[in-house]
Amino acid sequence: MVAGAGIFTDTGQIGPKESNAQMLEWPRSDGDASDPRRPTGVSFTKNEDSERNVNYYRLVRDTEEASVSWRRDIGTYVADAMGLPAGRIYWMKGWPAGYALYDHQKGQLPNPRHDLYLCGSATTARFRSKNEFKPHAKWLVTDPTLNPQNCGCKYCTKTKSQVEVNQVQKLSGLQRAPEHHQRVTKSAPSEAMTHAQRKIIREQNKANQQKPKATPALEQVLTALPERVRDLNSGRIFRAYELVWVALMEPVPVADDGTEIDFWPAIVLSYSTKNEPTPHKPGEIDYDIVSRFMFNIRLLGVNHQVTVPENRLLPQLGYTPSQSLLAIVKECPPNRPISPGLSEYTHFNPLPEYDRVLEIRPGAYTRDDALPAFTLALHIMGCLVPVWSATNAYSNDDELFQGLWWGAERIWLEDVVRLRPSRDELDPDNAMGLLPPSSEDALDRALFLRLAHIATDQEDPTGTNISVGGDLYELARKETQPDSAHKSPQAPSRASIFGPPTGLLVPPSSVPVATSSEHPDSELAPTAGPSLARTPQGMPPAPPGFVFRKLLGTGNEMVLDIGAVAGRYYSQILPTETLDRVRRTLNGESVKAGHTVKGTVEGYARERIRRSRVDTHAFESSKDTLVQILTLMGLHLGQGNAMQPEQWAKGRLNTIKGAEANGRSNLFEQWTTRVDGSSDVEMLDP
């Protein structure tokens, strides 16, 4: 790439200057950091001859405009390929391990020719342009196998022309060869068409124009939504616009009896990753880099947006405020004059460790604001949880759907969901041909449905009579299943630009899934049954010590009303060690809580273990909260911890806005109107 000398100015920073820039990191490299691959037969030191001619490769620092520009354009391409939210400027942090960007200076000083080359790949000595490297960058980010056959760059595909790569990969730049590269063959005089030949061609063209064109049959282009593919494959627990709880670093006491606010409701807005080294002493080089998901969330009621790690979040069904806290909330009055929008509580921050980031000035709120603000947040949550809808129809008659908004959760086709009915309730007469329980205690665990279709009853004029169907599973103890044939295939471990090696944001290379953005004209191969937009996914991991056991024979599936769905199955709510401590505590064993990390779900669970040892009442209270968490993993029946939506409303963003407005309006009315119609609440003048 020929470059002007002006792009080598130092910007003073390694990334773009825009405030909405987001950094992405390289999860892997085909380069070798210990022995970087560089072109041979060239000089990497400046040697000037007597006529001031130079010919050498100069290393381009990350802070130079050339490097920033390359990494910004490459990051934008990668982010677009991954389907990341628009409206941000994405850029790559540095280069893959073993790579470096060079400025090849050749010619007479002070104005030699400048060519930018990216070196370090195992495939080629140098990439000559951003477009040459972009498909290779996408491959590095999305393919944990680093199989060059999965790369679409010019060198891995052995394509002679970058123009062809531009066309296939939808890159900017030339989409056809320049005219001087195209051969134009002119007929020799002896090959000129005769008048008779030209007349025949004219008549043929006229006949073709008059011939009626066949009307193509209306076809369904059934493709898996990119959003759905990312959610199913990423390894993330949470999805955009879900309702969750965020653990407070310092629980807020609201009564003298120890009642406190441990979690605050929030909406997930977006996600990213953060790479951190494992603990090590200064100077040590023997450490690993661990990636973890980070989520940008909006706290309900106060509307602050903060970014927190995944271990601080809990699904909405994983926590219920204690009865003592709910009783206090019910009687909570406002502590200051209020307006109809209750904007007086927008400055309160339940996560004070973010005050500086949020630029909240000292004294903008007090601890007395906590309970009224929490009361408002619960009212908004109460307006959002009852709402549901089927989404993303993929049949012409809107009969089949790819997804659901089920209360607080986003559920997709191919998700594994927990069921509310127990086995006895589902098949009381044992007439469905289910396999017998794998063990007696299997009856105490939830049943699971792997969603193969989400369909509506065409005779229902409202379109809200939804059924779901798919394979039925139970959780069986491993020791009861010696035959591996009973074990469900587990999803392979995969690395991700947005997290630890637990999943990709795009389908694995061995699974050719069409996405509407990449292959708009392709159709998925038909499958048995109505679920034509399915993608071949492995079952998620079962809880430690268990396997998923299929209960129906091949060719049979369970079809249920949507109301039977309790919620999504979560396999990674607690680390294995903490999960073991929780289960032993619930079995009545005396268990030490171990080290507690404040402001995390794991820390909350361990604190409940510690409190359970105080007395019988404390044990029962802690037991209820711990069981609620384990229910998300299906280790207890789903009936006691289930979504129960009642209101059909399309459009998630509008639903959230409506819940915000209704929650504020309802609480304002409650605060300003007593049963007898009077009020002693002070209101601000409009």
XYZ file of C-alpha atoms in Angstrom:
686
model
C 0.000 0.000 0.000
C 1.546 3.285 -1.114
C 1.379 5.783 1.741
C 2.042 9.454 2.216
C 4.549 10.482 4.831
C 1.859 12.414 6.703
C 0.227 9.256 8.048
C 3.305 8.470 10.133
C 2.731 11.313 12.580
C 2.485 10.265 16.225
C -1.062 10.548 17.630
C 0.023 10.072 21.231
C -2.366 7.155 21.780
C -2.804 3.613 20.510
C -6.444 3.949 19.474
C -8.898 6.373 17.886
C -9.622 9.613 19.693
C -13.401 9.328 19.394
C -15.226 8.880 22.698
C -17.376 6.006 21.412
C -14.406 3.846 20.404
C -14.341 0.256 21.681
C -11.216 -1.878 21.735
C -11.199 -5.500 20.545
C -8.409 -7.932 21.326
C -6.819 -10.737 19.345
C -7.755 -14.117 20.879
C -5.109 -16.008 18.889
C -2.451 -15.678 16.209
C -0.859 -17.716 13.460
C 2.338 -15.770 14.103
C 5.216 -16.719 16.380
C 6.075 -14.153 19.042
C 9.250 -16.005 20.062
C 10.573 -16.139 16.499
C 8.698 -13.536 14.424
C 8.450 -14.275 10.717
C 9.859 -11.457 8.606
C 10.614 -11.090 4.889
C 14.080 -12.271 3.882
C 16.538 -10.381 1.744
C 15.504 -6.980 3.082
C 17.093 -4.599 5.557
C 15.430 -3.540 8.799
C 17.993 -0.827 9.512
C 18.350 2.494 7.758
C 21.300 2.526 5.342
C 21.738 5.659 3.278
C 24.045 5.602 0.246
C 26.082 8.486 -1.143
C 23.113 9.746 -3.168
C 20.849 9.581 -0.124
C 18.934 6.552 -1.413
C 17.380 4.226 1.158
C 15.739 0.806 0.981
C 14.690 -0.592 4.342
C 11.752 -1.607 6.563
C 10.987 0.778 9.432
C 8.848 -0.477 12.319
C 5.611 1.519 12.638
C 4.735 2.223 16.259
C 1.177 1.612 17.484
C 0.717 5.311 18.222
C 1.437 6.376 14.626
C -1.535 7.412 12.513
C -0.861 4.625 9.994
C -1.160 1.912 12.642
C -4.210 3.497 14.269
C -5.928 3.810 10.884
C -5.218 0.210 9.891
C -6.371 -1.195 13.210
C -9.508 0.960 13.215
C -10.556 -0.181 9.733
C -9.762 -3.816 10.528
C -11.644 -3.607 13.832
C -14.664 -2.119 12.070
C -14.632 -4.965 9.541
C -14.302 -7.630 12.237
C -17.046 -6.054 14.371
C -19.387 -5.901 11.383
C -18.675 -9.540 10.562
C -19.481 -10.449 14.172
C -22.672 -8.405 14.129
C -21.659 -6.145 16.985
C -23.888 -3.149 17.783
C -23.604 -0.257 15.350
C -22.858 3.280 16.403
C -19.405 2.615 17.810
C -15.899 2.824 16.415
C -14.205 -0.534 16.870
C -10.428 -0.951 16.777
C -7.953 -3.739 17.389
C -5.525 -3.585 20.287
C -2.095 -3.935 18.729
C -1.369 -6.749 16.303
C -1.626 -10.530 16.623
C 1.316 -12.093 18.448
C 4.356 -12.192 16.177
C 2.995 -9.541 13.789
C 4.320 -6.038 13.121
C 3.500 -3.209 10.711
C 6.387 -1.833 8.650
C 6.943 1.234 6.503
C 9.022 0.150 3.506
C 10.975 3.226 2.499
C 12.599 3.077 -0.916
C 14.060 5.931 -2.946
C 15.914 9.157 -2.438
C 15.606 11.170 0.726
C 13.873 13.307 1.805
C 10.930 11.931 -0.222
C 11.284 8.186 -0.617
C 8.374 5.971 -1.577
C 6.437 4.604 1.428
C 4.706 1.203 1.317
C 2.963 -0.282 4.346
C 3.385 -4.015 4.914
C 2.001 -6.157 7.747
C 4.383 -9.022 8.465
C 4.290 -12.044 10.733
C 1.808 -14.498 9.231
C 2.638 -18.140 8.634
C 0.864 -17.918 5.275
C 2.601 -15.018 3.567
C 5.666 -12.867 4.055
C 3.591 -9.692 4.023
C 0.073 -8.321 3.663
C 0.194 -5.368 1.294
C -3.074 -3.650 2.251
C -5.822 -3.531 4.824
C -8.148 -5.353 2.425
C -5.644 -8.171 2.040
C -5.507 -8.646 5.804
C -9.180 -8.120 6.758
C -10.408 -11.659 5.875
C -7.326 -13.064 7.600
C -8.122 -10.965 10.689
C -11.686 -12.271 10.754
C -10.329 -15.807 10.546
C -7.938 -15.233 13.457
C -10.793 -13.909 15.559
C -13.407 -16.551 14.749
C -11.629 -19.849 14.096
C -10.148 -21.507 17.205
C -8.779 -24.347 15.052
C -6.675 -21.919 12.970
C -7.365 -24.093 9.949
C -6.209 -22.025 6.937
C -8.923 -23.649 4.824
C -11.430 -21.590 6.794
C -9.707 -18.307 5.928
C -10.952 -16.191 3.043
C -7.853 -14.072 2.448
C -5.979 -13.943 -0.828
C -3.053 -16.011 0.411
C -4.887 -18.764 2.286
C -7.289 -19.282 -0.638
C -4.434 -18.956 -3.160
C -6.487 -16.449 -5.135
C -4.449 -14.565 -7.709
C -6.535 -11.392 -7.710
C -7.490 -9.302 -4.670
C -10.437 -8.077 -6.757
C -11.994 -11.549 -6.494
C -11.480 -11.523 -2.735
C -13.100 -8.077 -2.528
C -16.158 -9.430 -4.314
C -16.496 -12.571 -2.197
C -15.739 -10.904 1.150
C -17.754 -7.739 0.341
C -14.744 -5.502 0.858
C -14.514 -1.918 -0.296
C -12.214 -1.210 -3.210
C -12.164 -2.608 -6.715
C -15.012 -5.043 -7.424
C -13.863 -5.734 -10.997
C -10.555 -5.611 -12.735
C -9.480 -2.236 -14.163
C -10.050 -1.839 -17.871
C -6.396 -2.251 -18.715
C -6.533 -5.651 -16.969
C -9.535 -6.866 -18.934
C -9.067 -8.549 -22.263
C -11.312 -7.274 -25.031
C -11.328 -9.592 -28.015
C -12.355 -7.933 -31.252
C -13.615 -9.969 -34.143
C -11.383 -10.128 -37.126
C -12.862 -8.770 -40.362
C -13.350 -12.305 -41.667
C -15.334 -13.135 -38.505
C -17.745 -10.210 -38.860
C -21.407 -11.250 -38.770
C -23.323 -11.244 -42.006
C -26.604 -9.395 -42.443
C -28.481 -12.713 -42.308
C -26.811 -13.677 -39.036
C -27.663 -10.347 -37.462
C -31.303 -10.705 -38.590
C -31.581 -14.145 -36.961
C -30.220 -12.786 -33.672
C -32.655 -9.843 -33.749
C -35.614 -12.183 -34.263
C -34.451 -14.446 -31.432
C -34.104 -11.495 -29.051
C -37.564 -10.215 -30.019
C -39.105 -13.640 -29.382
C -37.430 -13.869 -25.980
C -38.767 -10.449 -24.990
C -42.341 -11.369 -25.988
C -42.266 -14.740 -24.201
C -44.048 -14.468 -20.820
C -41.681 -14.978 -17.944
C -42.514 -17.713 -15.481
C -43.513 -16.290 -12.124
C -41.242 -17.822 -9.535
C -43.019 -19.599 -6.712
C -42.947 -17.739 -3.434
C -40.102 -19.251 -1.507
C -39.233 -18.992 2.133
C -35.659 -17.986 2.699
C -35.141 -19.671 6.024
C -31.939 -18.431 7.564
C -30.697 -18.405 11.119
C -30.576 -14.854 12.457
C -27.017 -13.670 13.157
C -28.172 -12.478 16.590
C -29.509 -15.928 17.366
C -26.374 -17.678 16.142
C -24.210 -15.402 18.300
C -26.329 -15.893 21.397
C -26.381 -19.669 21.032
C -22.663 -20.041 20.330
C -21.002 -17.308 22.337
C -20.888 -18.927 25.764
C -22.399 -15.759 27.236
C -24.926 -16.241 30.015
C -26.820 -13.020 29.302
C -28.323 -11.506 26.165
C -29.130 -7.981 25.053
C -32.238 -6.409 26.629
C -32.701 -9.167 29.194
C -33.741 -8.202 32.711
C -31.148 -9.219 35.312
C -29.991 -8.526 38.869
C -26.610 -6.960 39.587
C -24.940 -7.793 42.899
C -24.128 -4.786 45.081
C -20.561 -4.462 46.318
C -21.921 -3.150 49.609
C -25.490 -4.287 50.431
C -27.679 -1.378 51.516
C -29.230 -1.809 55.002
C -32.836 -0.603 55.173
C -33.917 -1.768 58.648
C -32.447 -2.400 62.083
C -33.178 -6.143 61.848
C -30.489 -6.629 59.197
C -32.782 -6.425 56.172
C -30.757 -5.137 53.242
C -30.767 -4.696 49.483
C -28.337 -7.230 47.953
C -29.185 -6.900 44.243
C -30.495 -4.175 41.940
C -32.566 -4.842 38.783
C -31.007 -3.830 35.463
C -31.351 -4.181 31.687
C -28.483 -5.652 29.649
C -27.576 -3.260 26.824
C -24.435 -4.728 25.253
C -21.388 -6.846 25.955
C -17.639 -6.871 25.381
C -14.618 -8.693 26.780
C -11.747 -7.849 29.035
C -8.447 -9.703 29.027
C -6.557 -9.965 32.312
C -3.428 -11.853 33.400
C -3.726 -14.561 36.018
C -2.230 -13.663 39.433
C 1.572 -13.561 39.323
C 4.475 -11.846 41.021
C 6.127 -8.783 39.472
C 8.648 -9.871 36.870
C 7.194 -13.349 36.387
C 6.387 -14.302 32.819
C 4.701 -17.627 33.533
C 1.080 -16.516 33.556
C -1.979 -16.831 31.370
C -4.284 -14.227 29.892
C -7.891 -14.850 30.868
C -10.792 -13.304 28.981
C -14.089 -12.584 30.633
C -17.339 -11.105 29.454
C -18.245 -7.566 30.452
C -21.812 -6.273 30.228
C -23.020 -2.722 29.848
C -26.200 -2.482 31.906
C -28.745 0.196 32.766
C -29.892 0.245 36.379
C -33.660 0.476 36.632
C -35.197 3.445 38.373
C -32.005 5.495 38.395
C -30.998 4.933 34.756
C -27.224 4.892 35.288
C -25.262 2.880 32.713
C -22.239 0.959 33.967
C -20.106 -1.917 32.717
C -19.766 -4.893 35.047
C -18.245 -8.382 34.753
C -20.485 -11.365 34.153
C -19.941 -12.715 37.675
C -21.887 -9.773 39.128
C -25.067 -10.591 37.218
C -27.830 -13.048 38.042
C -30.855 -13.964 35.890
C -34.058 -12.337 37.036
C -35.406 -15.681 38.249
C -32.304 -16.258 40.368
C -33.247 -13.841 43.142
C -36.341 -12.618 44.946
C -36.163 -9.904 47.605
C -36.822 -11.320 51.061
C -40.292 -11.081 52.559
C -39.022 -8.615 55.141
C -37.591 -6.392 52.402
C -40.785 -6.575 50.339
C -42.821 -5.633 53.397
C -40.653 -2.552 53.912
C -40.900 -1.680 50.206
C -44.681 -1.929 50.353
C -44.841 0.702 53.095
C -42.012 2.865 51.724
C -42.898 6.573 51.333
C -40.844 9.060 49.295
C -38.197 10.815 51.359
C -38.300 14.071 49.386
C -40.758 16.141 47.314
C -41.540 14.334 44.072
C -42.639 15.093 40.525
C -44.740 12.767 38.307
C -41.663 11.352 36.594
C -39.922 10.667 39.932
C -36.745 12.128 38.465
C -35.634 13.086 41.978
C -34.056 9.628 42.339
C -32.070 9.550 39.113
C -28.877 10.585 40.914
C -28.949 7.737 43.421
C -26.331 5.129 42.611
C -26.538 1.664 44.210
C -23.044 0.988 42.831
C -21.112 3.886 44.438
C -17.806 2.473 43.220
C -18.841 3.871 39.805
C -19.582 7.406 41.065
C -16.415 8.807 39.530
C -17.017 7.085 36.187
C -20.585 8.390 36.142
C -19.380 11.849 37.197
C -21.809 11.946 40.110
C -20.790 14.758 42.400
C -20.422 14.099 46.151
C -23.635 14.793 48.027
C -25.851 14.320 44.961
C -27.679 11.540 46.798
C -27.946 10.085 50.292
C -28.430 6.612 51.731
C -32.026 7.611 52.508
C -32.704 7.677 48.747
C -31.927 3.957 48.453
C -35.254 2.479 49.528
C -37.511 4.814 47.461
C -35.262 4.316 44.412
C -35.327 0.528 44.903
C -39.112 0.662 45.264
C -39.286 2.477 41.924
C -36.982 -0.089 40.304
C -39.199 -2.949 41.509
C -42.300 -1.228 40.117
C -40.650 -0.930 36.699
C -39.530 -4.549 36.850
C -43.057 -5.578 37.798
C -44.363 -3.941 34.617
C -41.791 -5.698 32.408
C -41.787 -9.280 33.704
C -45.414 -10.130 32.716
C -44.850 -9.286 29.027
C -44.039 -11.794 26.293
C -44.168 -12.293 22.528
C -43.009 -14.599 19.763
C -40.411 -12.990 17.494
C -38.679 -13.366 14.146
C -41.243 -15.289 12.103
C -39.678 -17.374 9.357
C -42.778 -18.644 7.572
C -44.895 -16.669 5.134
C -48.003 -17.044 7.284
C -46.254 -16.033 10.520
C -46.818 -19.519 11.899
C -43.216 -20.429 12.775
C -40.840 -18.333 14.853
C -37.145 -18.295 15.714
C -37.441 -16.682 19.124
C -39.414 -15.538 22.141
C -39.331 -12.780 24.665
C -40.472 -14.713 27.705
C -40.780 -12.270 30.575
C -37.238 -11.261 31.499
C -35.507 -13.686 29.129
C -34.626 -13.937 25.460
C -35.240 -17.510 24.269
C -34.226 -18.849 20.864
C -34.988 -21.905 18.779
C -32.396 -24.552 19.823
C -32.259 -23.234 23.390
C -32.700 -25.694 26.233
C -35.491 -24.554 28.538
C -36.670 -25.760 31.928
C -40.255 -26.947 32.175
C -42.709 -26.024 34.904
C -44.604 -29.347 35.068
C -43.086 -32.264 36.926
C -42.965 -35.669 35.295
C -46.135 -36.757 37.110
C -47.955 -33.629 35.940
C -46.696 -33.996 32.383
C -47.579 -37.663 31.974
C -49.692 -38.793 34.958
C -50.897 -41.968 33.241
C -47.510 -42.834 31.728
C -49.136 -42.818 28.306
C -46.441 -40.939 26.371
C -43.887 -43.698 26.251
C -41.297 -41.829 28.297
C -38.302 -43.751 29.534
C -38.568 -44.495 33.252
C -36.696 -42.146 35.603
C -32.981 -42.844 35.764
C -33.170 -42.767 39.556
C -35.688 -41.979 42.252
C -34.267 -38.517 42.890
C -34.573 -37.661 39.175
C -38.226 -36.883 39.925
C -37.058 -33.986 42.106
C -35.259 -32.288 39.223
C -36.679 -30.305 36.332
C -37.467 -31.663 32.912
C -35.950 -29.928 29.882
C -37.087 -29.230 26.357
C -34.683 -28.591 23.505
C -36.710 -26.209 21.348
C -37.141 -27.609 17.842
C -40.049 -25.377 16.885
C -42.032 -22.410 18.123
C -45.395 -22.266 16.371
C -48.723 -20.480 16.573
C -52.206 -21.880 16.090
C -53.436 -20.559 12.730
C -57.039 -20.754 13.924
C -56.284 -18.378 16.798
C -57.196 -14.871 15.561
C -54.977 -13.216 18.187
C -51.868 -15.132 17.115
C -50.887 -15.564 20.755
C -51.696 -19.256 21.152
C -48.114 -20.506 20.946
C -46.849 -24.050 21.286
C -43.287 -25.279 21.585
C -41.901 -28.678 20.748
C -38.710 -30.661 20.734
C -36.727 -33.373 22.468
C -37.474 -34.016 26.142
C -34.640 -34.571 28.626
C -34.023 -35.223 32.294
C -30.887 -34.743 34.362
C -29.463 -38.160 35.184
C -26.605 -38.857 37.546
C -23.536 -39.972 35.626
C -23.183 -43.149 37.650
C -26.643 -44.276 36.503
C -25.676 -43.910 32.842
C -22.737 -46.228 32.141
C -23.637 -46.389 28.459
C -22.191 -43.314 26.756
C -24.883 -43.610 24.119
C -27.265 -42.032 26.597
C -25.048 -39.019 26.986
C -25.921 -36.017 24.917
C -23.171 -34.560 22.750
C -21.671 -31.539 24.422
C -20.951 -28.354 22.578
C -17.219 -28.205 21.815
C -15.096 -25.725 23.675
C -14.332 -22.763 21.447
C -12.388 -19.575 21.921
C -13.918 -16.160 21.420
C -12.866 -12.594 20.908
C -15.486 -11.750 23.506
C -14.694 -14.214 26.225
C -12.914 -17.269 27.528
C -12.672 -20.392 25.363
C -16.321 -21.334 25.785
C -17.828 -20.247 22.489
C -17.643 -18.268 19.306
C -19.771 -15.381 18.271
C -20.137 -17.053 14.897
C -20.845 -20.689 14.037
C -17.876 -23.073 14.125
C -16.317 -23.683 10.742
C -17.586 -27.252 10.627
C -21.190 -26.093 10.866
C -22.268 -24.373 7.637
C -25.045 -22.140 8.927
C -26.547 -19.551 6.625
C -27.038 -16.134 8.124
C -29.205 -13.491 6.613
C -26.376 -10.980 6.511
C -23.758 -13.173 4.882
C -25.827 -15.352 2.553
C -29.077 -13.566 1.860
C -30.026 -15.793 -1.050
C -29.233 -19.170 0.485
C -31.669 -21.586 2.043
C -31.049 -23.961 4.885
C -31.329 -27.614 4.122
C -34.746 -28.923 5.139
C -35.005 -30.930 8.305
C -37.650 -33.214 9.657
C -40.567 -31.352 11.166
C -41.343 -27.671 10.955
C -38.102 -26.279 12.342
C -36.379 -25.429 9.073
C -34.378 -22.565 10.509
C -32.529 -24.743 12.981
C -28.779 -24.890 13.333
C -26.894 -28.028 14.402
C -25.873 -27.316 17.972
C -24.627 -29.607 20.716
C -26.398 -29.761 24.047
C -25.018 -27.328 26.623
C -22.946 -28.800 29.456
C -24.948 -30.498 32.187
C -24.269 -29.592 35.833
C -21.213 -31.379 37.289
C -22.012 -35.015 38.022
C -24.977 -35.166 35.643
C -25.755 -35.880 32.003
C -28.758 -35.011 29.873
C -30.835 -38.129 29.216
C -33.306 -38.164 26.354
C -36.721 -39.473 27.392
C -38.433 -40.005 24.031
C -37.458 -42.339 21.240
C -36.091 -41.204 17.901
C -38.742 -39.584 15.746
C -40.873 -38.515 18.708
C -41.008 -35.091 20.292
C -42.879 -33.355 23.091
C -45.292 -30.550 22.143
C -46.470 -28.230 24.917
C -48.243 -24.941 25.405
C -45.828 -22.053 25.870
C -47.068 -21.696 29.450
C -45.209 -24.890 30.353
C -41.855 -23.131 29.882
C -40.313 -22.048 33.184
C -37.327 -20.285 31.655
C -33.913 -20.804 30.141
C -31.472 -23.413 31.424
C -28.285 -21.882 32.849
C -25.233 -24.103 33.156
C -22.673 -21.580 34.441
C -24.344 -19.656 37.264
C -21.865 -20.815 39.926
C -18.298 -22.143 39.705
C -18.018 -25.886 40.310
C -16.421 -25.593 43.751
C -19.033 -23.158 45.027
C -21.832 -25.238 43.515
C -20.534 -28.251 45.426
C -20.504 -26.260 48.693
C -24.075 -25.097 48.067
C -25.373 -28.602 47.375
C -23.664 -30.014 50.449
C -25.114 -27.198 52.560
C -28.609 -27.996 51.302
C -28.008 -31.647 52.186
C -27.441 -30.614 55.794
C -23.660 -30.948 55.843
C -21.531 -28.522 57.820
C -19.652 -26.658 55.114
C -17.249 -23.748 55.326
C -18.162 -20.862 53.070
C -14.587 -20.199 51.992
C -13.280 -16.926 50.623
C -16.051 -14.500 49.716
C -15.658 -11.962 46.910
C -17.957 -9.014 47.488
C -20.293 -7.877 44.765
C -20.435 -11.224 42.943
C -23.073 -13.930 42.648
C -20.558 -16.447 43.959
C -19.850 -14.205 46.943
C -23.580 -13.907 47.615
C -23.959 -17.703 47.583
C -20.997 -18.199 49.920
C -22.333 -15.573 52.309
C -25.619 -17.505 52.433
C -23.659 -20.661 53.266
C -21.988 -18.802 56.108
C -25.300 -17.460 57.433
C -26.964 -20.871 57.223
C -24.792 -22.075 60.091
C -26.109 -19.498 62.581
C -29.381 -21.194 63.556
C -32.366 -23.093 62.165
C -34.195 -19.958 61.033
C -31.085 -18.697 59.249
C -30.660 -22.088 57.573
C -34.219 -22.075 56.226
C -33.832 -18.512 54.955
C -30.509 -19.288 53.278
C -31.880 -22.544 51.898
C -34.645 -20.741 50.012
C -32.224 -18.335 48.334
C -29.753 -21.090 47.404
C -32.464 -23.376 46.030
C -33.689 -20.509 43.853
C -30.255 -20.275 42.234
C -29.924 -24.047 41.737
C -33.361 -24.133 40.120
C -31.888 -22.173 37.199
C -29.662 -25.202 36.560
C -32.598 -27.606 36.729
C -31.417 -29.211 39.966
C -34.858 -28.535 41.452
C -38.322 -28.576 39.903
C -39.160 -25.602 37.729
C -42.660 -24.909 39.013
C -41.402 -22.926 41.976
C -39.159 -20.662 39.901
C -40.775 -19.852 36.589
C -41.704 -16.997 34.310
C -45.454 -16.458 34.211
C -46.042 -13.803 31.524
C -49.612 -12.786 30.777
C -49.441 -9.763 28.455
C -48.606 -10.045 24.754
C -46.649 -7.067 23.419
C -44.397 -6.888 20.376
C -41.185 -4.890 20.280
C -38.748 -5.279 23.166
C -37.540 -1.683 23.238
C -41.083 -0.339 23.270
C -41.930 -2.845 25.989
C -39.056 -1.596 28.140
C -40.035 2.042 27.560
C -43.631 1.231 28.421
C -42.589 -0.545 31.620
C -40.498 2.482 32.617
C -43.417 4.861 32.082
C -46.010 2.618 33.723
C -43.801 1.823 36.707
C -43.170 5.495 37.426
C -46.811 6.422 36.902
C -48.093 3.616 39.141
C -45.717 4.444 41.977
C -46.415 8.170 41.749
C -50.125 7.445 42.012
C -49.535 5.073 44.924
C -47.406 7.590 46.769
C -49.747 10.508 46.229
C -53.090 8.788 46.836
C -54.214 6.998 49.961
C -57.141 4.624 50.174
C -59.336 7.507 51.308
C -58.107 9.653 48.431
C -56.034 11.986 50.578
C -52.266 12.386 50.591
C -49.589 13.864 52.778
C -46.810 13.403 50.198
C -45.200 16.659 49.153
C -45.182 17.187 45.384
C -43.109 19.586 43.360
C -44.872 22.255 41.358
C -45.198 21.229 37.703
